[in-house]
Coordinates of N, CA, C and O in Angstrom, one line a residue:
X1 N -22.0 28.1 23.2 CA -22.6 27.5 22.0 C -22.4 26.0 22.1 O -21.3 25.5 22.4
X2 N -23.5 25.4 21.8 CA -22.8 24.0 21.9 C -22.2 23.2 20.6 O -22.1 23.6 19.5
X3 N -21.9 22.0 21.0 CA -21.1 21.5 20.3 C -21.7 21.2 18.7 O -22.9 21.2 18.4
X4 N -21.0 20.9 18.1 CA -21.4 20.6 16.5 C -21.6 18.9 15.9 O -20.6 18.2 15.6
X5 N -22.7 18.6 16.0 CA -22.8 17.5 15.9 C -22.8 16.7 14.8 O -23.7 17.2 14.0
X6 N -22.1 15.7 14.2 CA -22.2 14.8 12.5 C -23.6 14.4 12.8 O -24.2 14.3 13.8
X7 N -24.0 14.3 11.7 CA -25.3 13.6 11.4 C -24.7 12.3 11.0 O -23.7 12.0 10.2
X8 N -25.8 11.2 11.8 CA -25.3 9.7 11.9 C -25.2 8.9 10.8 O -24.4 8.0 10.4
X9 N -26.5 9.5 10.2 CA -26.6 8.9 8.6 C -25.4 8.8 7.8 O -25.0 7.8 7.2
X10 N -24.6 10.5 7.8 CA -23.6 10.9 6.9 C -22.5 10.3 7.5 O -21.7 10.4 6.6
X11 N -22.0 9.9 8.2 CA -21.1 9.2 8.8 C -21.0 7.6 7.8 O -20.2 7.2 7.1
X12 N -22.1 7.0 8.2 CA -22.3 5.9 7.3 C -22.5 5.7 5.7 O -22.4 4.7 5.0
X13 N -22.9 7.3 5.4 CA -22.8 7.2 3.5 C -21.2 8.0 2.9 O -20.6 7.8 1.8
X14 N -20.7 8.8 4.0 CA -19.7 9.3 3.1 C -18.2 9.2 4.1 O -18.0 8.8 5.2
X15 N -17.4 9.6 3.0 CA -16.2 9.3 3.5 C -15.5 10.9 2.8 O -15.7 11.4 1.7
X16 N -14.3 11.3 4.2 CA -13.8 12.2 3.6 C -12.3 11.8 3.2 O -11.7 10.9 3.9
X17 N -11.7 12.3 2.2 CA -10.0 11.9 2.0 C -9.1 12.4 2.6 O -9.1 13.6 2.1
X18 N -8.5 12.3 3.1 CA -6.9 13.3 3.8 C -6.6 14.5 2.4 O -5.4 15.0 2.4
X19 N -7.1 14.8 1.9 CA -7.0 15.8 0.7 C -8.6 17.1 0.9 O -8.7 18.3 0.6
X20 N -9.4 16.3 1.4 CA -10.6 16.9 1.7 C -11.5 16.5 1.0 O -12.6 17.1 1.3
X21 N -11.7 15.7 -0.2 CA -12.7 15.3 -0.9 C -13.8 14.9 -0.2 O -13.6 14.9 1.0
X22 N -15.1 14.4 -0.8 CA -15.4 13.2 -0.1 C -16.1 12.4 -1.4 O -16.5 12.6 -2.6
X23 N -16.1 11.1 -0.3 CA -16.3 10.5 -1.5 C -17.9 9.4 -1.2 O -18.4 9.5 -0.1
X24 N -18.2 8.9 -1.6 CA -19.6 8.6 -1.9 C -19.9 6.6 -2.6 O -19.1 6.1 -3.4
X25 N -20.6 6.3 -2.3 CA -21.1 5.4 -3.4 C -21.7 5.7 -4.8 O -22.5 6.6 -4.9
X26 N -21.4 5.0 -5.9 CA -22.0 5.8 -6.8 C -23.8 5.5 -6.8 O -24.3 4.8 -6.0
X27 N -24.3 5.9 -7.5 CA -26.2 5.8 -7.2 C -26.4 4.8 -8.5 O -25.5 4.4 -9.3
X28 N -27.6 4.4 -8.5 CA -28.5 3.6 -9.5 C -28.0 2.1 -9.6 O -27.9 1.5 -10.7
X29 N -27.7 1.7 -8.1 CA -26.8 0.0 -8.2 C -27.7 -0.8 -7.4 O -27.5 -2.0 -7.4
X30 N -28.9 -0.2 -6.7 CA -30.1 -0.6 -6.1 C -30.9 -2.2 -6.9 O -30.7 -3.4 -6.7
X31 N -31.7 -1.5 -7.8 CA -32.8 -2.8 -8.1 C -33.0 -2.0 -9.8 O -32.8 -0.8 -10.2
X32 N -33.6 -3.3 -10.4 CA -33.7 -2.8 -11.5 C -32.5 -3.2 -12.6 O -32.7 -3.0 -13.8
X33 N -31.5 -3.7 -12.1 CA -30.4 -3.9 -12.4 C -30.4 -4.9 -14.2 O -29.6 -5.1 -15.1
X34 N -31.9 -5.5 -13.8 CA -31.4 -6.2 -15.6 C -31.9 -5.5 -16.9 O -31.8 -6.0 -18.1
X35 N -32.5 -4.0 -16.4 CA -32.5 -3.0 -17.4 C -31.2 -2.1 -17.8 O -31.1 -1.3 -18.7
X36 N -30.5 -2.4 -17.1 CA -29.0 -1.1 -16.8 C -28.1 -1.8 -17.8 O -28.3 -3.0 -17.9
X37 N -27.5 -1.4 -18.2 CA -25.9 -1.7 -19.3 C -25.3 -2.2 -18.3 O -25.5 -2.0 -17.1
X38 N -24.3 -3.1 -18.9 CA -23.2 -4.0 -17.8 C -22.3 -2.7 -17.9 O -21.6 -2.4 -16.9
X39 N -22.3 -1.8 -19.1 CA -21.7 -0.8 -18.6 C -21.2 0.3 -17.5 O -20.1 0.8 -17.0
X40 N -23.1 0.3 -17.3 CA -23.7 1.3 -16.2 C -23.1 1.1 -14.7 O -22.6 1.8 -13.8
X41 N -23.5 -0.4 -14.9 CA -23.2 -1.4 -13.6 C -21.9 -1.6 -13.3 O -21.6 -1.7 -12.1
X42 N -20.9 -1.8 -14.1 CA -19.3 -2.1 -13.4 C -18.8 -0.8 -13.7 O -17.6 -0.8 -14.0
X43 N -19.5 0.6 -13.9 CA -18.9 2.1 -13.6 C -19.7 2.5 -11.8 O -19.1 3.0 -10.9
X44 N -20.6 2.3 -11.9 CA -21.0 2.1 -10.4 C -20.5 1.5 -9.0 O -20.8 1.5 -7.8
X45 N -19.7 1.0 -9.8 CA -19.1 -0.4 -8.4 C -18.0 0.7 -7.7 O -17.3 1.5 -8.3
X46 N -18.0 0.6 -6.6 CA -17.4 0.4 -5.3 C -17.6 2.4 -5.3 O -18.7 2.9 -5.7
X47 N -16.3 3.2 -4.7 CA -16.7 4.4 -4.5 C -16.6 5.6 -5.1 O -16.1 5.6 -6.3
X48 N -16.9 6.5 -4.8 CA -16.6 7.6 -6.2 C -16.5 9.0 -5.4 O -16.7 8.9 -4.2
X49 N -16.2 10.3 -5.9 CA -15.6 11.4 -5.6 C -16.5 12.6 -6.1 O -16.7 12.8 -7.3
X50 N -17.2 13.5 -5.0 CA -18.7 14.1 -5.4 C -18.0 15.0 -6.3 O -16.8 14.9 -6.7
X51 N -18.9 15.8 -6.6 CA -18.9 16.9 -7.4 C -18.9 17.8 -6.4 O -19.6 17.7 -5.3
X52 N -17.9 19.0 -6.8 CA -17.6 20.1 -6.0 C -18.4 20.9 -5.2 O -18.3 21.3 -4.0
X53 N -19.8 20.9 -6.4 CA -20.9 22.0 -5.2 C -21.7 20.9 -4.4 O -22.5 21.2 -3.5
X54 N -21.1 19.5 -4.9 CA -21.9 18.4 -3.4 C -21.3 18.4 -2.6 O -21.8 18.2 -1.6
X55 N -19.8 18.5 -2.6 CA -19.2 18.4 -1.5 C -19.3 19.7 -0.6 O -19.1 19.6 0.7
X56 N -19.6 20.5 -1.0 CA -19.7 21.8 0.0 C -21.0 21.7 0.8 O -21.4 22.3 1.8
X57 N -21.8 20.7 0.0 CA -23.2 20.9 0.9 C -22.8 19.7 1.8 O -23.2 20.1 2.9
X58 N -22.3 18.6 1.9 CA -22.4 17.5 2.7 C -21.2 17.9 3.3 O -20.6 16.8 3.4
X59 N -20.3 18.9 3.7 CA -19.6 19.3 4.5 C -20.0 20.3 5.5 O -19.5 20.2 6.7
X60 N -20.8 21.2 4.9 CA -21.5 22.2 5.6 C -22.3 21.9 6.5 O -22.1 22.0 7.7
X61 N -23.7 21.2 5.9 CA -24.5 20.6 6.8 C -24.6 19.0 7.5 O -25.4 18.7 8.4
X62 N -23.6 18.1 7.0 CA -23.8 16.8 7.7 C -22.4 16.3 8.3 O -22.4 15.6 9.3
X63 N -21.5 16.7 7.6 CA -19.9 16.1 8.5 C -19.4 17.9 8.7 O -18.7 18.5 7.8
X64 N -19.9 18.7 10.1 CA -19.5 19.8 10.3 C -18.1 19.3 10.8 O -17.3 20.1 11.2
X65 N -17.9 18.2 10.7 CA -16.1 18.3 11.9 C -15.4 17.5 11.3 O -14.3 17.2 11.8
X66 N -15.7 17.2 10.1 CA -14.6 16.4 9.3 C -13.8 18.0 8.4 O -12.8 17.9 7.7

């Protein structure tokens, strides 16, 4: 069988933790930004920790070797 390959994309959007999480950028920090709450915007900043049934999918299918 051959080998199991990461998808290159997911390498560059996610990150996994020494605990097994992974973690992510948060979404909606694109454009658009002088409709959004300064709220919205400094809860978005830097990285964040998926939700359980995301993490099983971006484990399964895109980082098979992490």
């Amino acid at each position: 069988m051959p080998k199991l390959k990461t998808k290159s994309g997911a390498k560059k959007r996610f990150k996994v933790t020494a605990s097994g999480k992974v973690r992510a950028q948060a979404a909606f920090k694109r454009h658009c930004l002088e409709n959004k709450s300064s709220k919205m915007k400094r809860n978005a900043r830097g990285m964040m920790t998926l939700a359980e049934p995301d993490q099983r999918i971006v484990l399964k299918n895109w980082l098979r070797n992490a």
